[in-house]
Tab-separated table of C-alpha atoms in Angstrom:
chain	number	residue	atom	x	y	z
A	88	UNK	CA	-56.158	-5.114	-50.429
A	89	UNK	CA	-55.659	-8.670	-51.482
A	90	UNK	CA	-57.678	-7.941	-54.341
A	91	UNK	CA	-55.399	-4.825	-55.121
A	92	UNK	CA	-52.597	-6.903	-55.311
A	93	UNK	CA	-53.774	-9.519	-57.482
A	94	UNK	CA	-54.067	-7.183	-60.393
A	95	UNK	CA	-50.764	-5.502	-59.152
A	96	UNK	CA	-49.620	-8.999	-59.738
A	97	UNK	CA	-51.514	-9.663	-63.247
A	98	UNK	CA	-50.178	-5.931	-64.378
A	99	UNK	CA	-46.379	-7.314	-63.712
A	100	UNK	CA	-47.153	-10.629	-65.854
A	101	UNK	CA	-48.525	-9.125	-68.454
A	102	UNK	CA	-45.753	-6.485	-69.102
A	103	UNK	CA	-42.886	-9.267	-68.672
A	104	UNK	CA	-44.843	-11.559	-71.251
A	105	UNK	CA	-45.236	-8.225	-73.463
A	106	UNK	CA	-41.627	-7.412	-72.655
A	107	UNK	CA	-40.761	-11.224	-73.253
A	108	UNK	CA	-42.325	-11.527	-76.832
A	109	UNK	CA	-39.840	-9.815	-78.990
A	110	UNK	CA	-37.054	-11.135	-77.609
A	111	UNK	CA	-38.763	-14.862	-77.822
A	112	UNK	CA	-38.755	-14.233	-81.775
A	113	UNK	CA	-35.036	-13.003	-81.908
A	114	UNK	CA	-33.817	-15.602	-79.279
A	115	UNK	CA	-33.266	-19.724	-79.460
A	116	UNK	CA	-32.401	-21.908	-76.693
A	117	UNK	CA	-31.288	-25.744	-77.247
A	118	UNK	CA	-30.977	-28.767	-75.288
A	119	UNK	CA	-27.885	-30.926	-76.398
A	120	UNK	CA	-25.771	-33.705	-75.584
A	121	UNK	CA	-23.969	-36.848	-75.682
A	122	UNK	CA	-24.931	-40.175	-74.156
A	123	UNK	CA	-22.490	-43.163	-73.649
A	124	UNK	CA	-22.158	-46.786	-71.842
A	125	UNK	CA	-20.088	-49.229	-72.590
A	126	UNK	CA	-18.430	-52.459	-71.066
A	127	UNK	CA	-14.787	-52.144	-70.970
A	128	UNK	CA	-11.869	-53.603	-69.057
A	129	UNK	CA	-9.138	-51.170	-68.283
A	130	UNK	CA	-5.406	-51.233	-68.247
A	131	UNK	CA	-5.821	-52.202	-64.607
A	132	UNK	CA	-7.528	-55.370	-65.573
A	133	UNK	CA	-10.617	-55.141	-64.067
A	134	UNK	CA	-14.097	-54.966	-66.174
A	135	UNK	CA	-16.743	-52.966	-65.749
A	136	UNK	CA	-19.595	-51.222	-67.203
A	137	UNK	CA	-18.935	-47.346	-66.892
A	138	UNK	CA	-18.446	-44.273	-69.551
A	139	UNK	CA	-15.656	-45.014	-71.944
A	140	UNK	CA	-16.568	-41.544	-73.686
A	141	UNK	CA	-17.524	-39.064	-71.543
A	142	UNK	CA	-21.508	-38.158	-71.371
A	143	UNK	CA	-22.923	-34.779	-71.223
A	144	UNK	CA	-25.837	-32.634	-70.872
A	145	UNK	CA	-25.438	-28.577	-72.456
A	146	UNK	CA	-28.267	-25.872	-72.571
A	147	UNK	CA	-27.395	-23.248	-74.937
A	148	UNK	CA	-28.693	-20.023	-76.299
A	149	UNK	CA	-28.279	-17.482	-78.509
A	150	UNK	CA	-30.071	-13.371	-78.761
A	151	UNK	CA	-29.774	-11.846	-81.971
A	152	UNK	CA	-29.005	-8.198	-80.248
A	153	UNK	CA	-28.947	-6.394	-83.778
A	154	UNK	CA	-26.050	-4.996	-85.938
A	155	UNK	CA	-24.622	-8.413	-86.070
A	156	UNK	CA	-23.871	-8.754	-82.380
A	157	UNK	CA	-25.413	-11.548	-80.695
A	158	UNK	CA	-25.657	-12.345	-77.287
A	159	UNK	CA	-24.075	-16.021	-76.546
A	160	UNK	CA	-24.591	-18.781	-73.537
A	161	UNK	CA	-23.795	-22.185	-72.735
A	162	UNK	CA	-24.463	-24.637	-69.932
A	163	UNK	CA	-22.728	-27.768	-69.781
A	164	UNK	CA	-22.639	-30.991	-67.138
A	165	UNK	CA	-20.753	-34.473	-67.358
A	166	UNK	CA	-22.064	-37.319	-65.736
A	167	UNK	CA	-21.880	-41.306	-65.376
A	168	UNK	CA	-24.412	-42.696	-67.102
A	169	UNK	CA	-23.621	-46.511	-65.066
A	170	UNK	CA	-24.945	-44.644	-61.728
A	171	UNK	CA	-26.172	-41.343	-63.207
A	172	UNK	CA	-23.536	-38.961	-60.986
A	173	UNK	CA	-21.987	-35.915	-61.552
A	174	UNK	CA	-18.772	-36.442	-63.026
A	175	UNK	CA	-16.123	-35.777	-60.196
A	176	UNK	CA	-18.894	-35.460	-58.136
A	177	UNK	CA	-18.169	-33.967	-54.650
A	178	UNK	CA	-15.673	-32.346	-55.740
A	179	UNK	CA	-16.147	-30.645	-59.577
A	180	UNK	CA	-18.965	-28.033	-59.677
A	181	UNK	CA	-22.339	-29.395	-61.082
A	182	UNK	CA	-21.544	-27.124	-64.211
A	183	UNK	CA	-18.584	-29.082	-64.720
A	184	UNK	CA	-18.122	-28.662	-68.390
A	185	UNK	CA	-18.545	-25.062	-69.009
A	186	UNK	CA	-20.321	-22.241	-67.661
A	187	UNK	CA	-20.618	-19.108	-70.136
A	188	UNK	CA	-22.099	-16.152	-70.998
A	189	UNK	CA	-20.746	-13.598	-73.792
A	190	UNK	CA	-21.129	-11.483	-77.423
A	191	UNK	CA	-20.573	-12.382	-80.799
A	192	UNK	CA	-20.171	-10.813	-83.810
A	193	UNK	CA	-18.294	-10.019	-87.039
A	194	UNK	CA	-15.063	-9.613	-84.276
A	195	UNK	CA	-15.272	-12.338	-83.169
A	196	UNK	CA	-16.392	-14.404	-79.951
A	197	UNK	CA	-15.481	-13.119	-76.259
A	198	UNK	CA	-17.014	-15.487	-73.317
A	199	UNK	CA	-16.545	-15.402	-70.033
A	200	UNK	CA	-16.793	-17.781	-67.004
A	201	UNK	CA	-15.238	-21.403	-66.772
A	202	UNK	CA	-14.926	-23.331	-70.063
A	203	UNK	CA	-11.692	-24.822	-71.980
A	204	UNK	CA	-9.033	-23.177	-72.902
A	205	UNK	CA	-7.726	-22.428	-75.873
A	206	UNK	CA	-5.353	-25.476	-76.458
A	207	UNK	CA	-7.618	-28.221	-75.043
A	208	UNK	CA	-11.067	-26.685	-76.658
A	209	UNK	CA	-8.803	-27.353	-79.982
A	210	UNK	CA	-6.532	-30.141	-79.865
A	211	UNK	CA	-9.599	-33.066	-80.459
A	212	UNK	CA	-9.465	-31.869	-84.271
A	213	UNK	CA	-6.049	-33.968	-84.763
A	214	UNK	CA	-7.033	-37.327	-82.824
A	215	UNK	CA	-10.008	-39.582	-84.313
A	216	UNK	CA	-11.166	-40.005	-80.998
A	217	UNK	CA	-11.565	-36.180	-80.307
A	218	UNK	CA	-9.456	-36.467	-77.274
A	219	UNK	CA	-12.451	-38.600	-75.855
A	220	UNK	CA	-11.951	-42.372	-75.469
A	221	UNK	CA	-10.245	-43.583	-72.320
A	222	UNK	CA	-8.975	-46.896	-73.944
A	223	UNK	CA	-8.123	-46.154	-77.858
A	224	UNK	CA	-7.481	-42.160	-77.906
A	225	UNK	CA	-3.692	-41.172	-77.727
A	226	UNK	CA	-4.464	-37.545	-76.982
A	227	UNK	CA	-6.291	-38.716	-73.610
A	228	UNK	CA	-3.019	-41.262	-72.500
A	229	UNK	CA	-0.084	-38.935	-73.678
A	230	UNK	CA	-1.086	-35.013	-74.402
A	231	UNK	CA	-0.613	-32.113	-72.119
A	232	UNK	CA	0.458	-34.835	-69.522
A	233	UNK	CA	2.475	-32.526	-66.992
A	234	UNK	CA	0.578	-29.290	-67.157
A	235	UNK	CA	-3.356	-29.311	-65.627
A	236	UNK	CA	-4.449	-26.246	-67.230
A	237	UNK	CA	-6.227	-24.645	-64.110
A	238	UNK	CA	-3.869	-26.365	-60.947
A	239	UNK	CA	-6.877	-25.694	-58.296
A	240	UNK	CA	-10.301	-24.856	-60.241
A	241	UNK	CA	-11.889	-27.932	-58.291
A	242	UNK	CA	-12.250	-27.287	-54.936
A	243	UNK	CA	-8.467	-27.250	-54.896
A	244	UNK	CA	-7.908	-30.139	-56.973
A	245	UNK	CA	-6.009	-29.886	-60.428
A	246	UNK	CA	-8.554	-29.564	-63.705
A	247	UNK	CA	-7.190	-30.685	-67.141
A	248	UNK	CA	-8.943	-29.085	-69.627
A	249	UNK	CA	-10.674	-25.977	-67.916
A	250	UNK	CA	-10.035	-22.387	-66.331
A	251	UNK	CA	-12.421	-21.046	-64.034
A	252	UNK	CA	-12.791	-17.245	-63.929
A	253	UNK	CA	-11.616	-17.103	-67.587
A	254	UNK	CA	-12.061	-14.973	-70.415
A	255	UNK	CA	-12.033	-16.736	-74.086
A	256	UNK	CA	-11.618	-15.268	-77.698
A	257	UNK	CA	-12.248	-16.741	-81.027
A	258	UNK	CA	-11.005	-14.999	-83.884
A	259	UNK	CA	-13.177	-14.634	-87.715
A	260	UNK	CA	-11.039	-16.601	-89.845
A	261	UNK	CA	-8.931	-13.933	-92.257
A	262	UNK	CA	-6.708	-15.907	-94.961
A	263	UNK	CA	-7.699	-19.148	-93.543
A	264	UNK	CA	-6.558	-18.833	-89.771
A	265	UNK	CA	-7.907	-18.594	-86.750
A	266	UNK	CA	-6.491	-17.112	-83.832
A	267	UNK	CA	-8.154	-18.561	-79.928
A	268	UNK	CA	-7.093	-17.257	-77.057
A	269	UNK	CA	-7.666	-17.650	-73.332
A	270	UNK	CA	-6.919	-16.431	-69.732
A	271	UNK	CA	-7.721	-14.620	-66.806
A	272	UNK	CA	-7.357	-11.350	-65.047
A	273	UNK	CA	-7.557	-13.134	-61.554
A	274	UNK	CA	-4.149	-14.723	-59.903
A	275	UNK	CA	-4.663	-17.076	-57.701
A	276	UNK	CA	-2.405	-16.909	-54.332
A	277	UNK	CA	-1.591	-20.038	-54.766
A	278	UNK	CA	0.234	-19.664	-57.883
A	279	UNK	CA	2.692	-17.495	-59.181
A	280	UNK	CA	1.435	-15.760	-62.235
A	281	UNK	CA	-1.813	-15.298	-64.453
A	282	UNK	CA	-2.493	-18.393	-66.773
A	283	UNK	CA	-2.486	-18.166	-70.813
A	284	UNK	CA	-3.320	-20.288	-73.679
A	285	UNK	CA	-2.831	-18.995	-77.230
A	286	UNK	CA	-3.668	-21.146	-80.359
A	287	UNK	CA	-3.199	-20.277	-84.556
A	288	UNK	CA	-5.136	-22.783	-86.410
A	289	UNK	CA	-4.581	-23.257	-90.165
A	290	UNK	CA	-7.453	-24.908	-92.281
A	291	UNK	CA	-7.808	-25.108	-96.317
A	292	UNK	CA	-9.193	-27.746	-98.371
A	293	UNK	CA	-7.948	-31.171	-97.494
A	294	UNK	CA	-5.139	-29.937	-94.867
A	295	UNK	CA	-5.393	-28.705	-91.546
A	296	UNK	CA	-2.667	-27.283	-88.707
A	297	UNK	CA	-2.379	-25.932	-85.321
A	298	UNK	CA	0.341	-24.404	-82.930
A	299	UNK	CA	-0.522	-24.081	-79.153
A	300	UNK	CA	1.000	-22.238	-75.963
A	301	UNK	CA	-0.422	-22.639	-73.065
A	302	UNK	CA	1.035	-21.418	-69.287
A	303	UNK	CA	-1.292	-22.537	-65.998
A	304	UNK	CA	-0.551	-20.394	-63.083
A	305	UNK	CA	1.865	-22.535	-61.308
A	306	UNK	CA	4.212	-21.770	-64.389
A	307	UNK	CA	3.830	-25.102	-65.651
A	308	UNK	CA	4.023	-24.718	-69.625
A	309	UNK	CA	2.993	-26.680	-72.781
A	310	UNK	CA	3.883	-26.756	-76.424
A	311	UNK	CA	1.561	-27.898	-78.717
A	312	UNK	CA	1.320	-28.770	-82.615
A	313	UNK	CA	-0.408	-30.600	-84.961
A	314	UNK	CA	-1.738	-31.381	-88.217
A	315	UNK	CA	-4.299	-33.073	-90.366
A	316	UNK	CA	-4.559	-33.974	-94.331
A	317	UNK	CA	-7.779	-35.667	-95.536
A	318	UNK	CA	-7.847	-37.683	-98.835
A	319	UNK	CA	-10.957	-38.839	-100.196
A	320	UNK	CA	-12.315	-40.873	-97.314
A	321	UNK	CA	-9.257	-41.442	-95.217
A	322	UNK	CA	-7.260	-38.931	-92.821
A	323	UNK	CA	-3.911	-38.546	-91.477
A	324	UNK	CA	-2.603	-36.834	-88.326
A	325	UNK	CA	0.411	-36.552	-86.934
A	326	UNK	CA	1.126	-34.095	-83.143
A	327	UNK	CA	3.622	-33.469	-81.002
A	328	UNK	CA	3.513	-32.488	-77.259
A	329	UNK	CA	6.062	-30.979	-74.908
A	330	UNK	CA	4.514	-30.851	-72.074
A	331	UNK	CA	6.959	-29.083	-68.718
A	332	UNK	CA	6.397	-29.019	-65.228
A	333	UNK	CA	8.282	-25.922	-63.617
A	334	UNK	CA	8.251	-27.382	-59.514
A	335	UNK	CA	9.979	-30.838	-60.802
A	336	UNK	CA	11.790	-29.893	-64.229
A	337	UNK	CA	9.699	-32.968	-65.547
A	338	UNK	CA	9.215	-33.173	-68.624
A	339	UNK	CA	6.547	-35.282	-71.030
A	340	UNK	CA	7.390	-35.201	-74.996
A	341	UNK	CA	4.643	-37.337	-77.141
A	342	UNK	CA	5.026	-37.863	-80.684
A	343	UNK	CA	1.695	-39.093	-82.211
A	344	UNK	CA	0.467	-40.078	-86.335
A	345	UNK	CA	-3.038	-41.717	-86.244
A	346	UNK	CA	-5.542	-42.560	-88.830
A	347	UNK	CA	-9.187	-43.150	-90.207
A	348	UNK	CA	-10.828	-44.572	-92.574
A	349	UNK	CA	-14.499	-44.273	-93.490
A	350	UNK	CA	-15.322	-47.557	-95.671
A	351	UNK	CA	-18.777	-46.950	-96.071
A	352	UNK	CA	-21.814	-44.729	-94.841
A	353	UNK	CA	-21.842	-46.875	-91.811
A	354	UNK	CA	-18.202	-48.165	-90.706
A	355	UNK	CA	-15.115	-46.194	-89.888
A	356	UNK	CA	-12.175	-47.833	-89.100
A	357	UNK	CA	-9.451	-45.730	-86.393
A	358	UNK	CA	-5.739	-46.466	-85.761
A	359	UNK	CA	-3.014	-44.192	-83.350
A	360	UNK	CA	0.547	-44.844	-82.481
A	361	UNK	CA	2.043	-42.587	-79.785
A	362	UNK	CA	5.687	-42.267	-78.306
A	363	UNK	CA	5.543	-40.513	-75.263
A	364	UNK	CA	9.320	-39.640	-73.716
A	365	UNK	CA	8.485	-39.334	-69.682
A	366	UNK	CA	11.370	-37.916	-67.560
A	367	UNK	CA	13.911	-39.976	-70.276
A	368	UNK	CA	11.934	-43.055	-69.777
A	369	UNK	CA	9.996	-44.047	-73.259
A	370	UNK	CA	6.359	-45.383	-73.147
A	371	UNK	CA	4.351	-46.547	-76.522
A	372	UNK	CA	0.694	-46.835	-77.140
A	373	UNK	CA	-0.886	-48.244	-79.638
A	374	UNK	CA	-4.431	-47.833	-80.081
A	375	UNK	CA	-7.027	-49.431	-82.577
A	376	UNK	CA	-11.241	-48.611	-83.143
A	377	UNK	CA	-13.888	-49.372	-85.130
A	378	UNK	CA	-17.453	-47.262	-85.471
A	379	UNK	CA	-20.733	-48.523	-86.458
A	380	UNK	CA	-23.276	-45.834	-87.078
A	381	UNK	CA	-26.394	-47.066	-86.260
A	382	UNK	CA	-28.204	-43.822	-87.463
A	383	UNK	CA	-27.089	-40.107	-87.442
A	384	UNK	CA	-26.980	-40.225	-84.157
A	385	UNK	CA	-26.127	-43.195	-83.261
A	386	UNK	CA	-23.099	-45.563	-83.130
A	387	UNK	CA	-21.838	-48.712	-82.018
A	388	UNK	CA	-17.684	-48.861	-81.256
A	389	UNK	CA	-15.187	-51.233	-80.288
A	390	UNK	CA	-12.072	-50.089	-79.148
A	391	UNK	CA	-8.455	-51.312	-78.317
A	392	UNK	CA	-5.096	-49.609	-76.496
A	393	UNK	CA	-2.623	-51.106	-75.139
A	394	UNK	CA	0.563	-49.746	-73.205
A	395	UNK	CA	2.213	-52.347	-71.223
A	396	UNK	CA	-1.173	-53.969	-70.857
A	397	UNK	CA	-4.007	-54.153	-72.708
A	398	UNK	CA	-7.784	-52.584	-72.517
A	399	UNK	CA	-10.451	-53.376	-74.983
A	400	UNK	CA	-14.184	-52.641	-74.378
A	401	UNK	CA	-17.300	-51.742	-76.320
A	402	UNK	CA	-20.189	-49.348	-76.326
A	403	UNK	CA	-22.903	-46.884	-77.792
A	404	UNK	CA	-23.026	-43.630	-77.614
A	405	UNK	CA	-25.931	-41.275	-78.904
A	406	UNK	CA	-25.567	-37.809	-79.737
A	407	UNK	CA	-28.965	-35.429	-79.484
């Protein structure tokens, strides 16, 4: 009996590894990611060693399913590199970042599962931090400041940036836009209708623009737009954010030009200036960085913000 089942066993193996083999030579999976420490002091004063950009760990894959359809899937954690936790750990999910599966082809791109939507997976294109430094970015202090894009997707706590249970489309690019769009066929009982997030993004040559909608499902809305002309090695970018929040008629409007300028093959230099008008009171940031690039991969920085106080701290971050 035993011995029956062992080549049972061996029989089933074999046929998965036989099974296996084509799609192994049509199929790619990659291991990806950002790592970053620095020593900064925040605009609370106190210094500390911690993430300044945020770390992250992504498995993704790819099946070429023929006809020019390919299957599409992506895997994606945040964690502190100063104690090695999960980002927002206890109460984010471990898969944090995003969590997708989905089809490609000449279409387009439809995903589904929890991933960003289509205003915050965009916006980083118009900030020369990419939406991604705590001290020196504008987009991180002043952007979408009202309006959490998913008001419960962790564990009940409000999530800026993400949608759980979402469904995401990225258009081909016809005349040189783009449309993305994202939502979800679920309402949640706690809110009071289905979120959206709609984005047309403009790109030829040197310039660059988008225009952004976004609605969570507590009705709170955003209005997004921005744009980008690059000259040589310098760019500049200028946004503007109305941010609304339906339960308190608040209201955040930022206005936002920034900068950079690439002096050589290993030093870029960063600027941003942000007005941000907060329930009729006014608060300005003003933000300065510089990047050494060690390699390709990676890069020294120093960066500077300061908004009634002042935060400066420095790092490395390598990208693999």
């Amino acid at each position: 009996m035993r011995s029956h089942q062992t080549v049972l066993l061996a029989c089933a193996v074999l046929g998965a590894l036989a099974m296996a083999a084509p799609a192994r030579a049509q199929s790619s999976v990659s291991v990806n990611g950002m790592l970053d420490l620095g020593l900064y002091r925040g605009f609370d004063g106190v210094t500390q060693i911690g993430t300044v950009q945020r770390s992250n760990l992504a498995i993704s894959g790819v099946e070429d399913l023929g006809g020019g359809v390919k299957a599409v899937f992506r895997l994606s954690t945040r964690f502190e590199m100063d104690t090695g936790a999960s980002e927002g750990a206890g109460y984010k999910p471990f898969w944090h970042d995003e969590s997708t599966i989905g089809l490609k082809g000449a279409w387009g791109t439809v995903r589904a599962g929890r991933a960003m939507t289509a205003m915050w997976a965009n916006d980083w294109k118009f900030d020369p931090w990419c939406n991604y430094n705590r001290i020196a970015s504008p987009a991180w202090q002043h952007w979408h400041y009202l309006t959490p894009s998913d008001p419960f997707a962790n564990n009940g706590t409000a999530e800026y940036g993400r949608l759980n249970n979402g469904v995401f489309y990225d258009s081909p690019t016809v005349g040189d836009f783009t449309v993305r769009l994202s939502g979800t066929p679920e309402r949640d009982p706690r809110g009071a209708t289905r979120p959206v997030s709609a984005v047309l993004e403009y790109g030829q040559g040197a310039w660059a623009g988008m225009a952004a909608y976004e609605r969570n499902s507590i009705g709170d809305k955003d209005y997004f737009a921005a744009g980008k002309y690059s000259f040589g090695d310098a760019a500049i970018m200028a946004a503007y954010d109305d941010s609304r929040e339906l339960a308190t008629n608040g209201r955040s409007r930022a206005y936002t030009v920034s900068a950079s300028y690439k002096m050589d093959q290993r030093v870029t230099l960063k600027t941003g200036y942000s007005l941000q008008r907060l329930n009729g009171v006014d608060n300005r940031y003003l933000s300065f960085g510089a990047d050494y690039a060690l390699s390709r991969r990676s890069t020294l920085y120093f960066s500077v913000g300061h908004q009634h106080t002042t935060s400066t701290g420095f790092g490395m971050a390598h990208i693999f």
